[in-house]
mmCIF file with all atom_site columns, C-alpha atoms in Angstrom:
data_model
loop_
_atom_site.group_PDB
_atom_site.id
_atom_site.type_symbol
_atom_site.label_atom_id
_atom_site.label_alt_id
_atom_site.label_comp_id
_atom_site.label_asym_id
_atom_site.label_entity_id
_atom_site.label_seq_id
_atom_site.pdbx_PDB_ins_code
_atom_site.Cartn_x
_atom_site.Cartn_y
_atom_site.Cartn_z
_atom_site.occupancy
_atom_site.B_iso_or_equiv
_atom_site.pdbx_formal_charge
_atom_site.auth_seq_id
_atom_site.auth_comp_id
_atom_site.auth_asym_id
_atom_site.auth_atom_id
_atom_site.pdbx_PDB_model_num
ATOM 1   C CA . UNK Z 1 1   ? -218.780 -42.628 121.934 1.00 55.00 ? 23  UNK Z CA 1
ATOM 2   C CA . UNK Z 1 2   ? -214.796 -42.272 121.480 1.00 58.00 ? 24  UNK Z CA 1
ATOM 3   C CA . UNK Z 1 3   ? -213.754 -38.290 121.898 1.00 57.00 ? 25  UNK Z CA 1
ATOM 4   C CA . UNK Z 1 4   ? -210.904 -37.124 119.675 1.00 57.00 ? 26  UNK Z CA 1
ATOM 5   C CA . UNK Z 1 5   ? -208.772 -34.169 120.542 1.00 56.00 ? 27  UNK Z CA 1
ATOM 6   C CA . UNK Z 1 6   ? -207.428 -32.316 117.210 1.00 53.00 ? 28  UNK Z CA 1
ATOM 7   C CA . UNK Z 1 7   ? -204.502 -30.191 117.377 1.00 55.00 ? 29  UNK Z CA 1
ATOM 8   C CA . UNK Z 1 8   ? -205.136 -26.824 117.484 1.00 51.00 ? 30  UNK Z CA 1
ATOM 9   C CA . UNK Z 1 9   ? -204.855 -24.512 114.016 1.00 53.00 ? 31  UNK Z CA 1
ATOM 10  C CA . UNK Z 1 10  ? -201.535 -23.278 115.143 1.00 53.00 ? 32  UNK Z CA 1
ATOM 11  C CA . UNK Z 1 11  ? -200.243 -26.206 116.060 1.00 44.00 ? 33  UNK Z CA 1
ATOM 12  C CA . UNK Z 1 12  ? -200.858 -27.951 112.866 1.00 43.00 ? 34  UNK Z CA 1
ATOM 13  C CA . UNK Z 1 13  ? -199.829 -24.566 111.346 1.00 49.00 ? 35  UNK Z CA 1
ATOM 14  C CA . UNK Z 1 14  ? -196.599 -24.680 113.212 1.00 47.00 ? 36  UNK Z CA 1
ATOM 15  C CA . UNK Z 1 15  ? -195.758 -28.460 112.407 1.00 53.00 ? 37  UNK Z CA 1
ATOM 16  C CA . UNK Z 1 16  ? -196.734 -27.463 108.219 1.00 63.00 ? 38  UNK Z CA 1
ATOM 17  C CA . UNK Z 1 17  ? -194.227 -24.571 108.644 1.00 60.00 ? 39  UNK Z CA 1
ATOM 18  C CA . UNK Z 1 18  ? -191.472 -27.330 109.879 1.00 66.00 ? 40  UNK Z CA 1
ATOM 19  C CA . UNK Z 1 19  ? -192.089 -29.735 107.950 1.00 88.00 ? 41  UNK Z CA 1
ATOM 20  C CA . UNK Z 1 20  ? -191.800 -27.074 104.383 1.00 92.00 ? 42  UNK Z CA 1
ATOM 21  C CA . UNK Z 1 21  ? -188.845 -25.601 106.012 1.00 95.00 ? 43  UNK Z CA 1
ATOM 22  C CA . UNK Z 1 22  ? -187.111 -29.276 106.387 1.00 95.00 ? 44  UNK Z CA 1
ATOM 23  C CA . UNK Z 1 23  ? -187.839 -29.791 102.832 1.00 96.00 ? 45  UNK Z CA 1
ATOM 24  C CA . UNK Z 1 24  ? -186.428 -26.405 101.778 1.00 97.00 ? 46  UNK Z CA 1
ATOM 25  C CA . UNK Z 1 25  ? -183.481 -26.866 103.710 1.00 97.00 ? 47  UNK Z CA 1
ATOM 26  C CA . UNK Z 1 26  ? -182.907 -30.515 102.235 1.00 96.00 ? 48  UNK Z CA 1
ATOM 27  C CA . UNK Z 1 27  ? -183.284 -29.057 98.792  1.00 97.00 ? 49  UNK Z CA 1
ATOM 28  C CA . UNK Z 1 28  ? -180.390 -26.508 99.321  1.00 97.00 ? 50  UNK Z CA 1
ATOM 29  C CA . UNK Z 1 29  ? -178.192 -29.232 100.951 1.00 96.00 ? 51  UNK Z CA 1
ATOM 30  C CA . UNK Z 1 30  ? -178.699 -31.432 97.875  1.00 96.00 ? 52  UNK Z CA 1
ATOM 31  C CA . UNK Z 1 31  ? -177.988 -28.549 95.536  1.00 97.00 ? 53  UNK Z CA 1
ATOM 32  C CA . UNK Z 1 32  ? -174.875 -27.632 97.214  1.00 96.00 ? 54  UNK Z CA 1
ATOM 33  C CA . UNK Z 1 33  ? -173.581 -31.238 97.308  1.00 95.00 ? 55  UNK Z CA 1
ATOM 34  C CA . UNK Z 1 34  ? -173.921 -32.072 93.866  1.00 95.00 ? 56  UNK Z CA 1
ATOM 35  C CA . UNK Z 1 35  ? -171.160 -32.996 91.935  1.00 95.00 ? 57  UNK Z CA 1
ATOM 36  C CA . UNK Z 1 36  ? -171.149 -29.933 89.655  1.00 96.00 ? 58  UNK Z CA 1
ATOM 37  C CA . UNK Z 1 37  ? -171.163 -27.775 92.238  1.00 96.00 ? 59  UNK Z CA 1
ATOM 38  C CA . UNK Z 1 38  ? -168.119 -28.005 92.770  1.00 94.00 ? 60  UNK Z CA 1
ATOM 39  C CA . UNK Z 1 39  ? -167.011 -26.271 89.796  1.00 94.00 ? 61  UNK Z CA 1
ATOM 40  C CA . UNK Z 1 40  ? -169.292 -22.636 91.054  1.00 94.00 ? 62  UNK Z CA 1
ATOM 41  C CA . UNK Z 1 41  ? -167.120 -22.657 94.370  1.00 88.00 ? 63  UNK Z CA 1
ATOM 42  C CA . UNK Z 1 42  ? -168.909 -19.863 96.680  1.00 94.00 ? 64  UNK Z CA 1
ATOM 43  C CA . UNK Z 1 43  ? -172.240 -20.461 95.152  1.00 96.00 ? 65  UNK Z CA 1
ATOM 44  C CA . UNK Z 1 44  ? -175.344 -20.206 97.862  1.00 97.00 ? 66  UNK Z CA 1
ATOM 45  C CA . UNK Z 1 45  ? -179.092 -20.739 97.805  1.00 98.00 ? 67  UNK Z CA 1
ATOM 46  C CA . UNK Z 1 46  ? -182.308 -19.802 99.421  1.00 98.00 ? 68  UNK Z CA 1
ATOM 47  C CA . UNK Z 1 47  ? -185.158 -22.312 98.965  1.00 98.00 ? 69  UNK Z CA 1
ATOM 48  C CA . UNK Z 1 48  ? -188.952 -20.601 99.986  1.00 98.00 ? 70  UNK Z CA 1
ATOM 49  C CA . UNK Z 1 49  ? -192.241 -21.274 98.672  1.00 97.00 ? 71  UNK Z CA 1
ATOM 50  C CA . UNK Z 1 50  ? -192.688 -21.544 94.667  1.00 98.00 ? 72  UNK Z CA 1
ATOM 51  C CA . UNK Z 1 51  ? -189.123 -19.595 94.846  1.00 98.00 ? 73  UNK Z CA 1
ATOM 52  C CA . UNK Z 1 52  ? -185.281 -20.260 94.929  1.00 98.00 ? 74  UNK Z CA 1
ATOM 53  C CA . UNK Z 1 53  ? -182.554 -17.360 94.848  1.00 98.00 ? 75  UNK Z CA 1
ATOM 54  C CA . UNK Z 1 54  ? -178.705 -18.442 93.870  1.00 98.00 ? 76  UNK Z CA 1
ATOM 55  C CA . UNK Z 1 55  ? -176.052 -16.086 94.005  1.00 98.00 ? 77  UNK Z CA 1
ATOM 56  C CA . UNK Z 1 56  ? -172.787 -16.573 92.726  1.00 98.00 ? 78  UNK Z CA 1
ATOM 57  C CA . UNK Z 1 57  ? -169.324 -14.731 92.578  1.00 98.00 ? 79  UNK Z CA 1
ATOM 58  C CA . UNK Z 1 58  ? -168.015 -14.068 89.081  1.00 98.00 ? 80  UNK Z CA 1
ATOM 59  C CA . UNK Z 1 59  ? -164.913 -15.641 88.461  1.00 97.00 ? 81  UNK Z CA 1
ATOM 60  C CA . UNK Z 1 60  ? -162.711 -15.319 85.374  1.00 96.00 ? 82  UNK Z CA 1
ATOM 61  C CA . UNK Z 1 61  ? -162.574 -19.198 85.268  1.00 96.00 ? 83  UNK Z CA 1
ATOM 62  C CA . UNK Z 1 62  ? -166.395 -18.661 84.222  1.00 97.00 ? 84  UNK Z CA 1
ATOM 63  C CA . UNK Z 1 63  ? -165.254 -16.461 80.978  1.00 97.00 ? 85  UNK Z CA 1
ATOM 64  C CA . UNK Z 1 64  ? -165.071 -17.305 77.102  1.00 97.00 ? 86  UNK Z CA 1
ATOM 65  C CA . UNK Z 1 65  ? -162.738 -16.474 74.768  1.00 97.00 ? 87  UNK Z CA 1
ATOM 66  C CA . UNK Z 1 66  ? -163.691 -12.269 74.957  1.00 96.00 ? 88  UNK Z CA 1
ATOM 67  C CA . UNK Z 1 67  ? -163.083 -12.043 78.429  1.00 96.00 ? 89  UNK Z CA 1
ATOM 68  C CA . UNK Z 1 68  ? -167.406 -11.965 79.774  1.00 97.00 ? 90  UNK Z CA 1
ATOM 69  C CA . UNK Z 1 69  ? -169.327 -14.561 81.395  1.00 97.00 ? 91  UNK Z CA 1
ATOM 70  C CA . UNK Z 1 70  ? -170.029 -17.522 79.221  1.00 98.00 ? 92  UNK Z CA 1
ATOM 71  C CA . UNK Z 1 71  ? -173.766 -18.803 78.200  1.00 97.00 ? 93  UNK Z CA 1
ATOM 72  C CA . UNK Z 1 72  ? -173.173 -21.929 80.280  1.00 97.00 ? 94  UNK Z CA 1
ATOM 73  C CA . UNK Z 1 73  ? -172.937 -20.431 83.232  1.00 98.00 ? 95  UNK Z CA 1
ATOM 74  C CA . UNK Z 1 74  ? -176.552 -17.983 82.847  1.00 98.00 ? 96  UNK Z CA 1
ATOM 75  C CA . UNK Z 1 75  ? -177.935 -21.092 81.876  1.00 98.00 ? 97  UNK Z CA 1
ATOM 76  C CA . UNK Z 1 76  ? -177.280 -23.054 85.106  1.00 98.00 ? 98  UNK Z CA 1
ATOM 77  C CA . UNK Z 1 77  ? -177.595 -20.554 87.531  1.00 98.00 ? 99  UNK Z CA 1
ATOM 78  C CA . UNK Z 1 78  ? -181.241 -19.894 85.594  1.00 98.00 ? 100 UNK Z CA 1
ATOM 79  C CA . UNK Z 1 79  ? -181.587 -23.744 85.461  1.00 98.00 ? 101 UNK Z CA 1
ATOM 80  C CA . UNK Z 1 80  ? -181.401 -24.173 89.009  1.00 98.00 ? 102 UNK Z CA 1
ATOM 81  C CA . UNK Z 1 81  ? -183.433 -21.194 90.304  1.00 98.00 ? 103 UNK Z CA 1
ATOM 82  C CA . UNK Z 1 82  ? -186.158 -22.111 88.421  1.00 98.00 ? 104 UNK Z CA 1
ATOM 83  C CA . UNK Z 1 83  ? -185.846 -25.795 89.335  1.00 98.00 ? 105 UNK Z CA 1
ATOM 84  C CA . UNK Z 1 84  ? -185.347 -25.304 92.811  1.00 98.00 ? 106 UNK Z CA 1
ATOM 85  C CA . UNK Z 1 85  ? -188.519 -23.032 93.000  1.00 98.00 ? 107 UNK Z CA 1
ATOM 86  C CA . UNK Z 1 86  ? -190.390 -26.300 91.240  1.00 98.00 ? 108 UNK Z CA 1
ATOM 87  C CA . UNK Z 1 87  ? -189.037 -28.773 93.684  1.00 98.00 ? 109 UNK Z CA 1
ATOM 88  C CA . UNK Z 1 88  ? -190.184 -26.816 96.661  1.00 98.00 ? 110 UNK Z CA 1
ATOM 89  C CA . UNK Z 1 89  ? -193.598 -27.684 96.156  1.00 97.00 ? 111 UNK Z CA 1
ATOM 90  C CA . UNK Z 1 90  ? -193.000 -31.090 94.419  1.00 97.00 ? 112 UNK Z CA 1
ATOM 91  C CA . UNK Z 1 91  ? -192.033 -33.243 98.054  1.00 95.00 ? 113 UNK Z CA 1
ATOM 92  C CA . UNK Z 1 92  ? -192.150 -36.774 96.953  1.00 95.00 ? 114 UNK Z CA 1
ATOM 93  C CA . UNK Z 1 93  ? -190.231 -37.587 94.134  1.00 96.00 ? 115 UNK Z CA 1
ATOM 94  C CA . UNK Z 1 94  ? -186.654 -35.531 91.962  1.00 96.00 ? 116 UNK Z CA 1
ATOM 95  C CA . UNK Z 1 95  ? -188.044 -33.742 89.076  1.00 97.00 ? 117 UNK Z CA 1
ATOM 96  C CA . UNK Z 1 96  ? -185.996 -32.560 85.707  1.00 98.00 ? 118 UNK Z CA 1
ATOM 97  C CA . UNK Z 1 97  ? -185.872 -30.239 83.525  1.00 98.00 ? 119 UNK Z CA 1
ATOM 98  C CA . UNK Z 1 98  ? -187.425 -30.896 80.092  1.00 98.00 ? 120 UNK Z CA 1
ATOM 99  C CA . UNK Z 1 99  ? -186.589 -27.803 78.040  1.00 98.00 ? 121 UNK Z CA 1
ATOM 100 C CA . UNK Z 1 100 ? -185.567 -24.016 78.958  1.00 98.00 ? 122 UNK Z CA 1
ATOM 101 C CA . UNK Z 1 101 ? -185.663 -21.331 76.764  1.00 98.00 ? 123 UNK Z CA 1
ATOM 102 C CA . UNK Z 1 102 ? -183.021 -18.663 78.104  1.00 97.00 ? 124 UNK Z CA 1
ATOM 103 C CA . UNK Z 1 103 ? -182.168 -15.000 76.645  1.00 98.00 ? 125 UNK Z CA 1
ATOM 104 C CA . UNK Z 1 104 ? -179.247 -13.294 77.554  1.00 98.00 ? 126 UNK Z CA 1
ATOM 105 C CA . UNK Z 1 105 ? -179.655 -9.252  77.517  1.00 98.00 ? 127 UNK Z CA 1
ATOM 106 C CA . UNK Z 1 106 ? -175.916 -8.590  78.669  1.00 97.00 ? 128 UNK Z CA 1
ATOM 107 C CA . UNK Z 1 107 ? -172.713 -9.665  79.198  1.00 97.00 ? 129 UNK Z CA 1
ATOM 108 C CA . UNK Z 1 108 ? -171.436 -9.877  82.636  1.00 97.00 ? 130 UNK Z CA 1
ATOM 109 C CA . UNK Z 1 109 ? -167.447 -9.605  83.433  1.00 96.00 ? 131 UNK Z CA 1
ATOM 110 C CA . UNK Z 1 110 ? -167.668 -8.896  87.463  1.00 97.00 ? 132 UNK Z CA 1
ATOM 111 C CA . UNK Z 1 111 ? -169.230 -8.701  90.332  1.00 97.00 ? 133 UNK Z CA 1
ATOM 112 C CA . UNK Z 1 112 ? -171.479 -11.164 91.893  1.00 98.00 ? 134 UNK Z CA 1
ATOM 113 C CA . UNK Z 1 113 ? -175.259 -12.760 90.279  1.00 98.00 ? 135 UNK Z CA 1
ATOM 114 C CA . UNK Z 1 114 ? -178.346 -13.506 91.521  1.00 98.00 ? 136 UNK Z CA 1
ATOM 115 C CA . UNK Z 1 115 ? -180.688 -15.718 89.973  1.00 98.00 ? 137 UNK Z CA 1
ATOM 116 C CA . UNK Z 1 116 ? -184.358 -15.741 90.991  1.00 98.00 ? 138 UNK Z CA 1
ATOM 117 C CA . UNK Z 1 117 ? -186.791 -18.591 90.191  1.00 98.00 ? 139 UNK Z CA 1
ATOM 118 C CA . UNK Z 1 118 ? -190.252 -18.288 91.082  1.00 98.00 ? 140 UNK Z CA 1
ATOM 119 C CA . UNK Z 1 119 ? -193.354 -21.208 90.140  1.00 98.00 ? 141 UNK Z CA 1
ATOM 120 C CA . UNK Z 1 120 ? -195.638 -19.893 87.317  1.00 98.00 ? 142 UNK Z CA 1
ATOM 121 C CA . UNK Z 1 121 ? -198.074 -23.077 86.213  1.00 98.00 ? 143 UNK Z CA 1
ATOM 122 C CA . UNK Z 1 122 ? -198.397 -26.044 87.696  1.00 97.00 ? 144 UNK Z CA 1
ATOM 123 C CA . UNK Z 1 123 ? -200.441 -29.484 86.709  1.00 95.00 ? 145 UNK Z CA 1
ATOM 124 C CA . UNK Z 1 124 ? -200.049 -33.301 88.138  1.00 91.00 ? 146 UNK Z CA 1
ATOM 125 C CA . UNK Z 1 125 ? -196.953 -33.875 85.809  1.00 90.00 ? 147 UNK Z CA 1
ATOM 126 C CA . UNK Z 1 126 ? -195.608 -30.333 84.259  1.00 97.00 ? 148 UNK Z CA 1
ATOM 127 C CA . UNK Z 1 127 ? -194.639 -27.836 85.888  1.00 98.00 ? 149 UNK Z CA 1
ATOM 128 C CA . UNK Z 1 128 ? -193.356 -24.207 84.490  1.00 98.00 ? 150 UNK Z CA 1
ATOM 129 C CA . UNK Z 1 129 ? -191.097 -21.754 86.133  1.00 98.00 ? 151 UNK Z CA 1
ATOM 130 C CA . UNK Z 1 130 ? -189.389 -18.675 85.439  1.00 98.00 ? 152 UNK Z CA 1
ATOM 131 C CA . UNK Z 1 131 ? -185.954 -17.161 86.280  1.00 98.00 ? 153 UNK Z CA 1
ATOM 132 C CA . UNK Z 1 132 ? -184.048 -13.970 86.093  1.00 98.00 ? 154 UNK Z CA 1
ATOM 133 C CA . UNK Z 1 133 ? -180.592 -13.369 86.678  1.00 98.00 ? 155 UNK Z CA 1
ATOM 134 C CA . UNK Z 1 134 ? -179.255 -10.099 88.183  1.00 98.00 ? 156 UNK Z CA 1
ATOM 135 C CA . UNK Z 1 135 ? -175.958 -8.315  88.375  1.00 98.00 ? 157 UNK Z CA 1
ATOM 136 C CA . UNK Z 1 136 ? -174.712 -7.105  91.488  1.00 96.00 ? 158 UNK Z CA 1
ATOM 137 C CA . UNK Z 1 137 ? -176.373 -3.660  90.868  1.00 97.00 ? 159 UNK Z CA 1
ATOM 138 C CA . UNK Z 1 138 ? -179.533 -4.997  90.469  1.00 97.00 ? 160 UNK Z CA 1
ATOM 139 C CA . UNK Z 1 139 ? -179.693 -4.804  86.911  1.00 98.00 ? 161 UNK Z CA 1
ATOM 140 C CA . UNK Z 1 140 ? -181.203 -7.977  84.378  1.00 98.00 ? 162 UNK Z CA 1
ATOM 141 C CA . UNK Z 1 141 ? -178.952 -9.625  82.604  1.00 98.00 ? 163 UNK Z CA 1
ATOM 142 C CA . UNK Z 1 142 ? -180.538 -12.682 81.572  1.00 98.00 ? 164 UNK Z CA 1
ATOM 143 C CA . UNK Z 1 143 ? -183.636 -14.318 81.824  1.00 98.00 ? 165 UNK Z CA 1
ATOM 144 C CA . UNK Z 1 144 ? -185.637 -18.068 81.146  1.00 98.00 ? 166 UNK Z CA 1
ATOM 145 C CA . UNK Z 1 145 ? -188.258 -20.134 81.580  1.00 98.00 ? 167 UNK Z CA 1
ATOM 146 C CA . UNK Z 1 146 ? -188.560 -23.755 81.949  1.00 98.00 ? 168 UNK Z CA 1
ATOM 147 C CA . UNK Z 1 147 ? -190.598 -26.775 82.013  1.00 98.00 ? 169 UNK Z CA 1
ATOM 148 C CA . UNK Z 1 148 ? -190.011 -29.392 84.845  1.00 98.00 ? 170 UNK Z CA 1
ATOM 149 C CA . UNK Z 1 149 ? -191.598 -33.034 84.849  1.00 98.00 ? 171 UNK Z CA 1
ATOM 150 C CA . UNK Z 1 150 ? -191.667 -35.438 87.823  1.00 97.00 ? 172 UNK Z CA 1
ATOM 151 C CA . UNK Z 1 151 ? -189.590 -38.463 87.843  1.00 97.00 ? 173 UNK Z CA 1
ATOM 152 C CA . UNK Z 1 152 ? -190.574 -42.298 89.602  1.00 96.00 ? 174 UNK Z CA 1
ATOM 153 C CA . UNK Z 1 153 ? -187.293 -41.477 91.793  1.00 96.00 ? 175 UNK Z CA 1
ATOM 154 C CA . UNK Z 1 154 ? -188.058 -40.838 94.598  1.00 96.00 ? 176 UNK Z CA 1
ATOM 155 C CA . UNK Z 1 155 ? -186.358 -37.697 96.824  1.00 95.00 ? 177 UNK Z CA 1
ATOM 156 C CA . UNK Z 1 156 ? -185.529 -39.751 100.128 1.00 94.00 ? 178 UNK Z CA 1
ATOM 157 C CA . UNK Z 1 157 ? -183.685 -42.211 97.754  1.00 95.00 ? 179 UNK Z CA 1
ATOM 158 C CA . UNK Z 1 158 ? -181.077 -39.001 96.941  1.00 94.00 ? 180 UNK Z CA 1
ATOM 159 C CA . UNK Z 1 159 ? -178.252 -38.786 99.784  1.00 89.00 ? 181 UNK Z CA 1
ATOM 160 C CA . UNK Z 1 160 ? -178.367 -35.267 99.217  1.00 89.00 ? 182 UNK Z CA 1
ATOM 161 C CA . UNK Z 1 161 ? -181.572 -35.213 100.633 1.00 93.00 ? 183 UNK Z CA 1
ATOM 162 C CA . UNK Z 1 162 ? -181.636 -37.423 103.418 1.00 86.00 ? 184 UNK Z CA 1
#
């Protein structure tokens, strides 16, 4: 009779924790290497768990013609909170977005933003996540939610992720 010696719980509870916070830590290098990124210059993000934070400096380059933050700009800092907070869980293959309903409640014409994402529903294909986007005193300015399907592409193919 062969013996088998199993890891013990912390151990394998150790190597899980690694292993999600590799994948976290992949997911924020791919978001900050993306292309587009390089238009929200001093951008960050914070990938956890069913959750993503982004904060982001207001610049004037980010205003419309009456001087405040334009719609573009709450939509992809809500975008990619609540995508990245998808994609935390989802460790195989790049998911996108398939709709996102976003309401603006104020304008914004300073300061710094934070978006927060966080995982609401999940299935084997659809997955639904909300975000809300802060002013630097803590205050709501906007807020989304969106629905996120998986792709065939899968995430070691990206060189953002690798």
């Amino acid at each position: 009779m062969q013996q088998f010696i199993l890891p013990s719980p912390q151990i394998y509870t150790y190597t899980c924790h690694m292993q999600h916070q590799e994948h976290y830590q992949r997911l924020e290098r791919l978001y900050q290497q993306a292309k587009v990124q390089e238009l929200f210059s001093g951008s960050s993000i914070q990938v956890s768990h069913s959750r993503a934070e982004i904060t982001l400096p207001v610049q004037d380059k980010y205003f419309h013609g009456a001087n405040a933050l334009h719609g573009a700009v709450y939509f992809k800092l809500l975008d990619d909170a609540a995508y990245f907070a998808v994609a935390s869980v989802v460790r195989d293959v790049f998911i996108v977005t398939a709709s996102f309903q976003l309401n603006l409640v104020r304008p914004v014409a300073g300061g710094e933003l934070k978006a927060v994402g966080t995982l609401r529903s999940q299935s084997k294909n659809l997955f639904i996540a909300e975000a809300t986007l802060y002013n630097e005193r803590g205050k709501e300015v906007a807020f989304g939610t969106g629905q996120f399907v998986r792709t065939t592409q899968p995430l070691e193919s990206l060189q953002g992720y690798v």
